[in-house]
Coordinates of C-alpha atoms and ligand atoms in Angstrom, one line a residue:
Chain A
X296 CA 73.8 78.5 148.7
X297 CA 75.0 81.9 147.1
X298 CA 77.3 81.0 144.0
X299 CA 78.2 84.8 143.2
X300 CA 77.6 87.8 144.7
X301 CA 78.4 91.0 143.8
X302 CA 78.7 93.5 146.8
X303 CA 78.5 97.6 146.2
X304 CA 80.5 97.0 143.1
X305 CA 80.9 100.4 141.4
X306 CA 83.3 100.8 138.3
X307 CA 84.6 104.5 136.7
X308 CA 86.1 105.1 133.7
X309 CA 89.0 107.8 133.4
X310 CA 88.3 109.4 129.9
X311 CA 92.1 111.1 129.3
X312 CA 90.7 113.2 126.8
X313 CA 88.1 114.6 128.3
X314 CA 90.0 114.5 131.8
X315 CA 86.8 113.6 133.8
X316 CA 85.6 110.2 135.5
X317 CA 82.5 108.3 133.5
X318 CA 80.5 106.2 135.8
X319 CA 79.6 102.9 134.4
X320 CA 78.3 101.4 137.1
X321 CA 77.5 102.3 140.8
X322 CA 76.7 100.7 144.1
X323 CA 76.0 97.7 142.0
X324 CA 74.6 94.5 144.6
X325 CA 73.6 91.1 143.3
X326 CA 73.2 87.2 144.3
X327 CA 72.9 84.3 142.2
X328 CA 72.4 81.3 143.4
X329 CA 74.3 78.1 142.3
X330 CA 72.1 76.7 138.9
X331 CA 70.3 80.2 138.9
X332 CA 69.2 81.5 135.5
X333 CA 69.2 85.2 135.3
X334 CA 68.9 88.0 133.1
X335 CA 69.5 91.5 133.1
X336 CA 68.4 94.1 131.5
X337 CA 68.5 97.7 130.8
X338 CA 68.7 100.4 127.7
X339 CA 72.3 100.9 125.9
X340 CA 74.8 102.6 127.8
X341 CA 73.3 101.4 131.2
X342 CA 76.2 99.5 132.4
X343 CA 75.5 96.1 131.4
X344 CA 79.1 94.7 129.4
X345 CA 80.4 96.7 132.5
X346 CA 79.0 94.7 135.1
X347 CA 79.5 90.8 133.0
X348 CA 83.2 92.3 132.3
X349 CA 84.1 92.5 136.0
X350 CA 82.3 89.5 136.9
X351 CA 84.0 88.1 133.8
X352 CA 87.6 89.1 135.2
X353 CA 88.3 91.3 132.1
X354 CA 88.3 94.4 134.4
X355 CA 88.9 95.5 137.7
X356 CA 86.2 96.9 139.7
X357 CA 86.8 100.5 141.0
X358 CA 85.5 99.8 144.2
X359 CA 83.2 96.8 146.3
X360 CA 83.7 93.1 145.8
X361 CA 82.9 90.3 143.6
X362 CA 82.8 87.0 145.2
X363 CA 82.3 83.7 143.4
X364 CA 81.8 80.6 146.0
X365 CA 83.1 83.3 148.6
X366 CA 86.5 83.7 146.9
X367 CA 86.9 87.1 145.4
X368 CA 87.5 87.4 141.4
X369 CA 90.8 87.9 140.3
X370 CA 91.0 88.2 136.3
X371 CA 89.5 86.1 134.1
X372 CA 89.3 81.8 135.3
X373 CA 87.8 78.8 133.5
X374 CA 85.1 78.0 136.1
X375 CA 83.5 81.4 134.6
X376 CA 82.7 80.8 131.1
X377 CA 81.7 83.9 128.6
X378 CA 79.7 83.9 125.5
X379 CA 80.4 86.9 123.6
X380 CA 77.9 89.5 121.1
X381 CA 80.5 89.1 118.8
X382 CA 81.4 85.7 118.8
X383 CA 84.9 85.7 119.0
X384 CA 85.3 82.2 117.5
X385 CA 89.3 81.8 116.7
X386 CA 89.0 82.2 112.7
X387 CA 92.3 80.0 112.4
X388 CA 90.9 77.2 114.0
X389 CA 88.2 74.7 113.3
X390 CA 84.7 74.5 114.6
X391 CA 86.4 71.3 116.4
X392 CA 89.2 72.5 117.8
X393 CA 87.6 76.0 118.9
X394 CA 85.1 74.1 121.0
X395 CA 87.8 72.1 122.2
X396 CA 89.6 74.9 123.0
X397 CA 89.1 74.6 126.7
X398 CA 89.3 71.0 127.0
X399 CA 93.0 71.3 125.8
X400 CA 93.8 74.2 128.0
X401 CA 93.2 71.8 131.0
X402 CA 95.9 69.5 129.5
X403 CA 93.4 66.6 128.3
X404 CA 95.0 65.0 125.7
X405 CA 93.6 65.7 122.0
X406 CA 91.6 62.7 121.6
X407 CA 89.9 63.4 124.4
X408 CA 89.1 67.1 123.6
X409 CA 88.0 66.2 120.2
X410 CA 85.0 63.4 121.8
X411 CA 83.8 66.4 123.8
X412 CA 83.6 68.6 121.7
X413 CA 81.9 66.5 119.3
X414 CA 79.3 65.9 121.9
X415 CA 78.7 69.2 122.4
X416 CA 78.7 70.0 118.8
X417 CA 76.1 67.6 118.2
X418 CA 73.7 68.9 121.2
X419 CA 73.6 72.1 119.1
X420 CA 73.2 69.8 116.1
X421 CA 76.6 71.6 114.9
X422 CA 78.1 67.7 113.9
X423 CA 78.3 68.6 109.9
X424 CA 79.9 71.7 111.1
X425 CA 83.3 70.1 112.6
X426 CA 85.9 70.6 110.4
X427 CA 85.0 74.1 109.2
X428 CA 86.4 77.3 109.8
X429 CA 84.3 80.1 111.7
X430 CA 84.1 82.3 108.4
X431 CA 82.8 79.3 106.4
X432 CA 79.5 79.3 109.0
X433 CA 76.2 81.7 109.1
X434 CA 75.8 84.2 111.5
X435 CA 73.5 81.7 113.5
X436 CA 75.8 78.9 113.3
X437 CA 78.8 80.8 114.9
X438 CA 76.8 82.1 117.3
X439 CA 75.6 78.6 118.4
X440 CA 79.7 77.4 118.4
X441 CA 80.4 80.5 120.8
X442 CA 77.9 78.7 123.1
X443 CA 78.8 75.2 122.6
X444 CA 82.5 76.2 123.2
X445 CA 81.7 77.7 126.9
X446 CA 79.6 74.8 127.8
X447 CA 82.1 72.5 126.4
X448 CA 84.3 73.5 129.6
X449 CA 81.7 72.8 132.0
X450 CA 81.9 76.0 133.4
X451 CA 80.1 76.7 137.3
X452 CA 79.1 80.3 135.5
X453 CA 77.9 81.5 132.2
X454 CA 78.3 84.4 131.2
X455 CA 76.9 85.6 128.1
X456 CA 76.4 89.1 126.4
X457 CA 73.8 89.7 124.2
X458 CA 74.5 86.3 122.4
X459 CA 71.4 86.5 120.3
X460 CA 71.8 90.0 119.4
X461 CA 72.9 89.2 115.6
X462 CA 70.6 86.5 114.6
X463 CA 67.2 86.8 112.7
X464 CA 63.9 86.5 115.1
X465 CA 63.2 82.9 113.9
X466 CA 66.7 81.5 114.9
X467 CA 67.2 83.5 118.0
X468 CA 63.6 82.0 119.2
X469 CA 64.9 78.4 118.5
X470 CA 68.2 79.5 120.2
X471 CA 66.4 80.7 123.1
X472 CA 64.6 76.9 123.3
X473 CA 67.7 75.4 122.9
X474 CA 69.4 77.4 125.7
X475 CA 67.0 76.9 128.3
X476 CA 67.4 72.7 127.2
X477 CA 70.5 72.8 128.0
X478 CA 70.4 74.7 130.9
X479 CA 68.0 72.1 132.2
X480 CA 69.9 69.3 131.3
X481 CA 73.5 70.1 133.2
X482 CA 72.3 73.5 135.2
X483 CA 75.5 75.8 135.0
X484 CA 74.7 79.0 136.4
X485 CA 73.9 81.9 134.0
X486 CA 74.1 85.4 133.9
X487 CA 71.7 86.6 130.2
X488 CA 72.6 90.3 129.3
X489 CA 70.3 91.4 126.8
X490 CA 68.0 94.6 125.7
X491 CA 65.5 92.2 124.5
X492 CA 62.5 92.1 127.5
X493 CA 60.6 89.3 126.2
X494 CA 63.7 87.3 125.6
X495 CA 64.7 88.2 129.2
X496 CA 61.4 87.2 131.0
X497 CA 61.2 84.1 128.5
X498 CA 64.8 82.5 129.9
X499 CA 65.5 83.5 132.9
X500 CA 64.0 82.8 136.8
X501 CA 64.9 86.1 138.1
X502 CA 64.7 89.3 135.5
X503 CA 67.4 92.3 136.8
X504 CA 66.1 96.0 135.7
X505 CA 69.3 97.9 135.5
X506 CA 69.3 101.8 135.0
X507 CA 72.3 104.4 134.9
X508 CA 74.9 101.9 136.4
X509 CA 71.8 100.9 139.2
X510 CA 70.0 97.8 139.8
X511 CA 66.4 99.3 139.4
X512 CA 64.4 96.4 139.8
X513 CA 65.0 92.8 140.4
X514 CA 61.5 90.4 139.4
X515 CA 60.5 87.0 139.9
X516 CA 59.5 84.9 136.6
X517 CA 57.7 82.1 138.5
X518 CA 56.5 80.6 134.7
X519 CA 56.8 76.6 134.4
X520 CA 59.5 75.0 132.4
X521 CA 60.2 73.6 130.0
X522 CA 59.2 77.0 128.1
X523 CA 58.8 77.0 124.4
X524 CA 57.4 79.9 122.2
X525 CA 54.4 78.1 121.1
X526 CA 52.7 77.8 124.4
X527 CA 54.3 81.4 125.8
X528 CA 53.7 83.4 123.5
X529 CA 49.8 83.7 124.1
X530 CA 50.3 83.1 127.8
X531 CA 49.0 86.1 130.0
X532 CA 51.3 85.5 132.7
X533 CA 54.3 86.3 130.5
X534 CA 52.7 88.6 128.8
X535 CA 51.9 90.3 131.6
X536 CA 55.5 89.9 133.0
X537 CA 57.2 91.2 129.6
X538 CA 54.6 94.5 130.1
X539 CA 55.8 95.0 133.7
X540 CA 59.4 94.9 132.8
X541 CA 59.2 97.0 129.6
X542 CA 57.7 99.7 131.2
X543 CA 60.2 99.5 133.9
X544 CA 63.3 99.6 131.7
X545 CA 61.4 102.4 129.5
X546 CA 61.2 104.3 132.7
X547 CA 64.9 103.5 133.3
Chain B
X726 CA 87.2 81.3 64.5
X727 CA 87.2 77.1 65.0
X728 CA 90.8 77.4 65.5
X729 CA 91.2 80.0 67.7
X730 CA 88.5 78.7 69.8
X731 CA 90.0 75.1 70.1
X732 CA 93.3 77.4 70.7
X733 CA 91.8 79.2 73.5
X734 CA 90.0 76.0 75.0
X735 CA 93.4 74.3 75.0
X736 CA 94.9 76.9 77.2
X737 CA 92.6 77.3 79.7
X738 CA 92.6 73.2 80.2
X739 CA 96.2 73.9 80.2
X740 CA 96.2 76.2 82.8
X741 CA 93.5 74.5 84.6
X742 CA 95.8 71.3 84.9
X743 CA 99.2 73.6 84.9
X744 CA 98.8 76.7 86.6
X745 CA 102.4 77.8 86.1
X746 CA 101.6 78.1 82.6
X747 CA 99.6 81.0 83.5
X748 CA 102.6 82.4 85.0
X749 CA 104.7 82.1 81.5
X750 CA 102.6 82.7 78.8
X751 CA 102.3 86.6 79.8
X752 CA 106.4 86.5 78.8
X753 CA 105.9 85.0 75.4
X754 CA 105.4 88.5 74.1
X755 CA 108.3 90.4 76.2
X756 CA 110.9 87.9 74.9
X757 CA 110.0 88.2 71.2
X758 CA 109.6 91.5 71.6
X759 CA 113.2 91.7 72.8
X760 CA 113.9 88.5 70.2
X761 CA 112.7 91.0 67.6
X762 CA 114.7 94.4 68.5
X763 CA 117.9 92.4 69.4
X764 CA 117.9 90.9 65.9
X765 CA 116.7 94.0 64.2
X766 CA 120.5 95.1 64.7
X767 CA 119.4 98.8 66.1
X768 CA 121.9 98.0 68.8
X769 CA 125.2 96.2 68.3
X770 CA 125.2 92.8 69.5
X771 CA 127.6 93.4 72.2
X772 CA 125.1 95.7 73.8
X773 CA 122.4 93.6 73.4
X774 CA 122.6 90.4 72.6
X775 CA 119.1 88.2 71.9
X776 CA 117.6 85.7 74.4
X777 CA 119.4 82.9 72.2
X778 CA 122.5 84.5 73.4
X779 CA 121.7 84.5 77.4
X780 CA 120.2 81.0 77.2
X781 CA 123.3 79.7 75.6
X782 CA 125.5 81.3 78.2
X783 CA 123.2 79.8 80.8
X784 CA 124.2 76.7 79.7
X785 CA 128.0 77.0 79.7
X786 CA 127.8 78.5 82.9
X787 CA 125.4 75.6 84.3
X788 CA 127.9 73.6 82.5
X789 CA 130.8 74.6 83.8
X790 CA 129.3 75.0 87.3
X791 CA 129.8 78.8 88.3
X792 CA 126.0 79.5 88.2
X793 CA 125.0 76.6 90.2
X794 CA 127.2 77.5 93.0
X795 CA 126.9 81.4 92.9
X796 CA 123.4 80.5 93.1
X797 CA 123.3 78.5 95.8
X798 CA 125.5 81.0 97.7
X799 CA 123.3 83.8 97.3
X800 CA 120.1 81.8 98.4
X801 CA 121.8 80.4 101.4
X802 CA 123.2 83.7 102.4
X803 CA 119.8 85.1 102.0
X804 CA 117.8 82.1 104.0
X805 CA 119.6 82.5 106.5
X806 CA 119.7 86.2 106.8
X807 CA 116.0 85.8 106.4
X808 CA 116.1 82.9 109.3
X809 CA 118.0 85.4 111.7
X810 CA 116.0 88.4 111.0
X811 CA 112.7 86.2 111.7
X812 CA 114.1 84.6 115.3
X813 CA 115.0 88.4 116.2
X814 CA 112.2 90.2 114.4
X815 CA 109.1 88.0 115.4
X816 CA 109.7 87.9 119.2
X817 CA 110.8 91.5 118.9
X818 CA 107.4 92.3 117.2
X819 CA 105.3 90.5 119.8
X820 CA 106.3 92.3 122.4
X821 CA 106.1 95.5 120.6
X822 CA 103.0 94.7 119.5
X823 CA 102.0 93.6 123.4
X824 CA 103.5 95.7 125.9
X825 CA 102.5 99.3 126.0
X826 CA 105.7 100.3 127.7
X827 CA 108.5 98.5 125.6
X828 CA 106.4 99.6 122.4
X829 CA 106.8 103.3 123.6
X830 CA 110.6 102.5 124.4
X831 CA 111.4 100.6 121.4
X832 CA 108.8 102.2 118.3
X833 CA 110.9 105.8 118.0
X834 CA 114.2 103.8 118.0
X835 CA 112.7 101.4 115.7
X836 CA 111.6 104.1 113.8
X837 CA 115.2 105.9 113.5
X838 CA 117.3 103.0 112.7
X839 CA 114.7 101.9 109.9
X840 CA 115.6 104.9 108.3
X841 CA 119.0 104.3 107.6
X842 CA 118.8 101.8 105.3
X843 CA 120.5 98.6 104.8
X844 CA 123.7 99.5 102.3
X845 CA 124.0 102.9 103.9
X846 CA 125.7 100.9 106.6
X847 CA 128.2 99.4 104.2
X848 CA 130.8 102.0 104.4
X849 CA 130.8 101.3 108.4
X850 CA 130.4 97.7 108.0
X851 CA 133.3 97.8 106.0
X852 CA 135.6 99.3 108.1
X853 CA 134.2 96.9 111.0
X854 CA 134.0 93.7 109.3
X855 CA 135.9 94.2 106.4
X856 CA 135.4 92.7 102.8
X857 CA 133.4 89.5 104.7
X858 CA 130.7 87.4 105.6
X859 CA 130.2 88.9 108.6
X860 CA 129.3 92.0 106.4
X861 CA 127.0 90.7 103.8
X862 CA 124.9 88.4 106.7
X863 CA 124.5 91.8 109.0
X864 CA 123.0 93.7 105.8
X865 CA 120.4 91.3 105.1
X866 CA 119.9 90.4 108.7
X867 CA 119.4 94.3 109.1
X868 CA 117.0 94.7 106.0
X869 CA 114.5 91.4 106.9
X870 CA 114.5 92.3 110.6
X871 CA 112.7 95.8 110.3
X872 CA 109.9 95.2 107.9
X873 CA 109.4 91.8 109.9
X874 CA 109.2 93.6 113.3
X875 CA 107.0 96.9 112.6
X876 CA 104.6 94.4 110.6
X877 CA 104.0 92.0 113.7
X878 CA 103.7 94.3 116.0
X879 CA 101.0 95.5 113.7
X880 CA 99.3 92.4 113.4
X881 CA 99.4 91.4 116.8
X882 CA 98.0 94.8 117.9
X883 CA 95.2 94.1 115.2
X884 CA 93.9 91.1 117.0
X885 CA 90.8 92.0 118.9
X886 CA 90.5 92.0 122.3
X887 CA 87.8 89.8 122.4
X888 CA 90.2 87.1 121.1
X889 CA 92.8 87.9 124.1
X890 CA 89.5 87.1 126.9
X891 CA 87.9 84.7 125.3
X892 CA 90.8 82.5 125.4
X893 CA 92.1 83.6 128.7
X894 CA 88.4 82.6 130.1
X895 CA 88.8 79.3 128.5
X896 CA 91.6 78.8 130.2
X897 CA 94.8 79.4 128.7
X898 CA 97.9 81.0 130.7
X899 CA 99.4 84.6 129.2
X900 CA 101.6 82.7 127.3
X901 CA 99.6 80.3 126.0
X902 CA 97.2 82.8 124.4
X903 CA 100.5 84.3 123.2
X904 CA 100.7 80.7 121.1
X905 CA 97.2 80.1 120.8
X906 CA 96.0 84.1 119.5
X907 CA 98.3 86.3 119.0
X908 CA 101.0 84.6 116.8
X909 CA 98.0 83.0 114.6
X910 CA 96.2 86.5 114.8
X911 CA 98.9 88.1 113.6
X912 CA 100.2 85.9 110.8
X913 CA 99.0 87.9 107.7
X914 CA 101.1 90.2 108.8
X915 CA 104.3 88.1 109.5
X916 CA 103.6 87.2 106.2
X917 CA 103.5 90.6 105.2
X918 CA 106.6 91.9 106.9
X919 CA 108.7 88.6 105.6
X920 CA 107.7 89.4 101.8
X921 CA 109.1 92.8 102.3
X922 CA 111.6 91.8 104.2
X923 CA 112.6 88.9 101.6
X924 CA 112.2 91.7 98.9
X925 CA 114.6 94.6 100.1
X926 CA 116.4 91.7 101.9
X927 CA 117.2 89.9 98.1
X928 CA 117.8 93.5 96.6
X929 CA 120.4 94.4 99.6
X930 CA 122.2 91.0 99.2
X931 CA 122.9 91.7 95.0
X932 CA 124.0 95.6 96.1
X933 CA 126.6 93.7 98.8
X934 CA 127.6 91.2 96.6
X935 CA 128.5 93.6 93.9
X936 CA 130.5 95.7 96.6
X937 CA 131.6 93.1 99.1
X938 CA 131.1 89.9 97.0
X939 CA 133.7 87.0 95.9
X940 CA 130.7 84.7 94.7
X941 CA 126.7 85.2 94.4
X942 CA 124.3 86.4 91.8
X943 CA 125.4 89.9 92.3
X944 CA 129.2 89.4 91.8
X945 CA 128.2 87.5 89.2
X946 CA 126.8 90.2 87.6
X947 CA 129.7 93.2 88.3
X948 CA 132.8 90.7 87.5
X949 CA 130.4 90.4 83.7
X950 CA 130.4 94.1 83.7
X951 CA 134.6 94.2 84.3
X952 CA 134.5 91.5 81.6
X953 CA 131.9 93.4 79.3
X954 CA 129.7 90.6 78.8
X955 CA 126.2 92.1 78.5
X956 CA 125.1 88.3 78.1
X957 CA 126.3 87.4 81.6
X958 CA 124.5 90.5 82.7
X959 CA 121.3 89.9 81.6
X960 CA 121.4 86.3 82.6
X961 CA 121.9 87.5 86.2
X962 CA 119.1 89.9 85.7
X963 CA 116.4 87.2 84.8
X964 CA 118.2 84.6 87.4
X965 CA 117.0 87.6 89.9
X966 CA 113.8 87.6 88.6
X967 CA 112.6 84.0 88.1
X968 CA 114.3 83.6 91.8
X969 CA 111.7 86.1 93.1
X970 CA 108.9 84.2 90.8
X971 CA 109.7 80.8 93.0
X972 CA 110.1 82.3 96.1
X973 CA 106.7 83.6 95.9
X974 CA 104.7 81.3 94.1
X975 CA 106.1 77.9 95.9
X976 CA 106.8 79.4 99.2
X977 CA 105.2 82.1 100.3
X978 CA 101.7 82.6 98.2
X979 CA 101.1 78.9 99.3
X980 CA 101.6 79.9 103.1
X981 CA 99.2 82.8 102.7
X982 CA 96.8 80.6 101.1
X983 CA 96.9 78.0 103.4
X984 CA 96.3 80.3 106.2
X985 CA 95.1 83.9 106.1
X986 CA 93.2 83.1 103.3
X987 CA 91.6 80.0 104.3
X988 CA 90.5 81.5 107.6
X989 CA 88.6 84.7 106.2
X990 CA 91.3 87.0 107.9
X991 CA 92.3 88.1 104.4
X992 CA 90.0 88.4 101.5
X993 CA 91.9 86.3 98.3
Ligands
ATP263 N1 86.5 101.6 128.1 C1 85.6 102.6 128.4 N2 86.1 103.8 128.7 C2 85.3 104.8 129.0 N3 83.9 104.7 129.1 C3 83.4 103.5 128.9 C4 84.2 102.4 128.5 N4 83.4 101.3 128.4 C5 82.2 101.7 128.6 N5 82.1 103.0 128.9 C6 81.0 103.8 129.3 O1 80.3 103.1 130.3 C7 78.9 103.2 130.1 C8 78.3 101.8 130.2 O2 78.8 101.0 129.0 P1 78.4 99.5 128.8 O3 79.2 99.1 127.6 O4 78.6 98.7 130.0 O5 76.9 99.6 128.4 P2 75.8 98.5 128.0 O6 74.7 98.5 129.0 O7 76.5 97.2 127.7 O8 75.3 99.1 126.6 P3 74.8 98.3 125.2 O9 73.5 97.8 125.5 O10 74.8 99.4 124.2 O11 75.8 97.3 125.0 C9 78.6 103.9 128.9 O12 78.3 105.2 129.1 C10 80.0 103.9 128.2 O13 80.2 105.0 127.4
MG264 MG1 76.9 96.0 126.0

């Protein structure tokens, strides 16, 4: 069963400016399946936010569909939850209440959204973290509540831009592990947008090569899980995955 | 150097365990300094009298009850000026601040009636209103409203976009990420806009009260001046001032540090 599918999508920007039309993306076509972990990517400028932001509700496509469980997007919902490059943690609220942010917007009383997001906070082993404000954490430690506060509202879809982006090489790796844990353990569907190609190929069952607004390429990653850093990074099946998709996006 | 050391280790375990200390001893100087000319006798007394002078007149005044209730007049008049121009100005300011096409309607008149300022519509007021309440409460209604509006709009327009999806992708209705992000985005800048506001709102109130007034610190001041009593002048004066010190340091700089500070949205 498809869970999203994105069909000819093609979005323009008007500069006014300039007066002329920018093409972000074009012709765009893509299926997830329900519990699918994919990733896309593709060098800067290629379309990428473009694409998660209309999947994401934040903008309208200029023309073809986007279809989630056969209903077509309309602005931004619930069941699709985003993690963003930069964060976007609420600074006036706690690490508590920003994870249970969703929780409360569904009405559950407060009690309620605190045990879950306790829960989740301590699956990112975030517990110590609670009662402190987003400027109080490290870089990595926000980063980690941006993802914690999606999950924490059980979302069909994940959506998540370049989460890993702003974190040093040792964290993102353990981030990485951690994510593909989770994902696992309650199997949300997710769409990875990154620049990164081994962090792509290392996540993600399905690798999407995007060029000038085009899917270039979409690839396979039939590597066992659980996958962990120690045993992948020496693997020749990944590495010779992570070769095919860097030269591809180096061609894009 | 023992005693100027145990001096200086005294204050600053004074200050540690009283910080309005802090606030005073930077005075200690200006009123002997003004101790100091008023009794040199450069200026006749009746021009200047010492700081013995005012505080005794504080006293009878206290005493006989006018200061206490002029007092009280002027700070009510001005909280609830300040309370009006807030209801108005906040709302007003978020949807400034939120709506592209009421910002391009509303920011030029905005603009224009900023400009006059608050006494300049006295002589008009007066005509309308009269010598009255009605008067003194639209002047400082007038003068909070404007800082209080341009400054949210500014602060809700400085919340970033992220902010707005994130929380509409969690869930929240438009109006709730009104409650939830915007008002809390923008709330250094409320804070902003109601200082100012407060400020030219409290200097309006004196000017009105000295044109319009029967009571307040400001009549206060001009029925001393038709008297010729420097002292009740001066007492006024600092009455102003040390009003301005509590407003600031018990209601306002504890706001700010409670919230913009604490949250890394302002640097201390
Ligand atoms: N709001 C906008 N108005 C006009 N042009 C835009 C806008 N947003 C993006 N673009 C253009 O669309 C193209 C794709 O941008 P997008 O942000 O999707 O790239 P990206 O793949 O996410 O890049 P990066 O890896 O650098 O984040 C770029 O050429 C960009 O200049
Ligand atoms: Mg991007």
């Amino acid at each position: 069963m498809k869970s999203l599918t994105l069909r000819n999508v093609s979005k323009t920007y008007f500069d006014p400016y300039a007066g002329a039309h920018v093409t972000a993306v074009s012709d765009a076509s893509l299926a997830v399946g329900q519990g699918e972990f994919v990733s896309i990517v593709g060098p800067s400028g290629c379309g990428k936010t473009t694409i998660l932001n209309m999947i994401a509700g934040f903008i309208p496509v200029s023309s073809g569909e986007i279809l989630l469980n056969d209903q077509p997007v309309k602005g931004p919902g619930p069941e699709r939850g985003v993690v963003f490059q930069s964060f976007a943690l609420f600074p006036w609220k706690t690490v508590l209440e920003n994870v249970g942010f969703g929780p409360k917007m569904r009405g559950l009383p407060k009690a309620e959204c605190d045990k879950i997001a306790r829960e989740y906070l301590a699956l990112a082993g975030l517990a110590d973290a609670a009662e402190r404000y987003p400027n109080e954490l490290s870089g990595g430690m926000q980063q980690r509540v941006g993802v914690v506060r999606a999950l924490a509202n059980n979302p069909e879809v994940l959506l998540m831009d370049e989460p890993f982006a702003s974190v040093d090489a040792q964290t993102r790796m353990t981030l990485q592990e951690e994510l593909t844990r989770i994902w696992q353990e309650r199997r949300p569907t997710i769409i990875f947008i990154t620049h990164d190609v081994s962090e792509a190929v290392f996540l993600a069952d399905r690798v999407i090569v995007l060029s000038k607004g085009r899917v270039l390429k979409e690839l396979a990653v039939p590597l066992p899980r659980p996958r962990v850093w120690d045993r992948l990074i020496e693997d020749s099946a990944f590495k010779a995955l992570s070769g095919q998709v860097l030269q591809l996006v180096r061609s894009a | 150097m023992t005693p100027l050391l145990k001096a200086w280790s005294l204050y600053v375990r004074w200050t540690a365990r009283f910080p309005a200390v802090r606030s005073i001893v930077p005075f200690i100087p200006v009123v002997a300094l003004w101790a100091i000319v008023a009794a040199s006798g450069l200026f006749p007394p009746v021009f200047l009298p010492g700081p013995a002078d005012v505080v005794r007149s504080f006293g009878s005044l206290v005493y006989k009850g006018i200061l206490p209730d002029y007092l009280q007049d002027s700070v009510v008049r001005l909280a609830v000026g300040a309370a009006a121009g807030m209801a108005l100005g906040i709302p007003l300011g978020v949807l400034v601040g939120l709506n592209a096409r009421a910002r391009n309607m509303l920011w030029p008149i905005l603009l224009f009636f900023q400009a006059i300022g608050d006494i300049a519509w006295l002589p008009i007021l007066l005509i309308w209103f009269g010598f009255s309440l009605t008067t003194m409460t639209f002047v400082i209604v007038y003068t909070v409203l404007f800082p209080v509006v341009l400054n949210t709009a500014l602060g809700v327009r400085s919340v970033p976009v992220e902010l707005h999806r994130a929380a509409r992708s969690l869930g929240a209705s438009r109006a709730r990420v009104v409650w939830e992000v915007v008002l809390p985005g923008a709330l250094p800048n409320i804070m902003t806009g109601l200082r100012n506001g407060l400020g030219f709102g409290w200097r309006a109130l004196i000017a009105t009260e000295i044109i319009v007034g029967t009571s307040g610190i400001g009549f206060l001041m001009f029925d001393a001046r038709r008297a010729g009593s420097v002292v009740e002048i001066l007492l006024g004066m600092i009455v102003l001032g040390l009003l301005w010190y509590v407003v600031d340091g018990w209601i306002l700089a504890p706001i700010e540090r409670a919230t913009g500070q604490r949250w890394g949205l302002v640097t201390q």
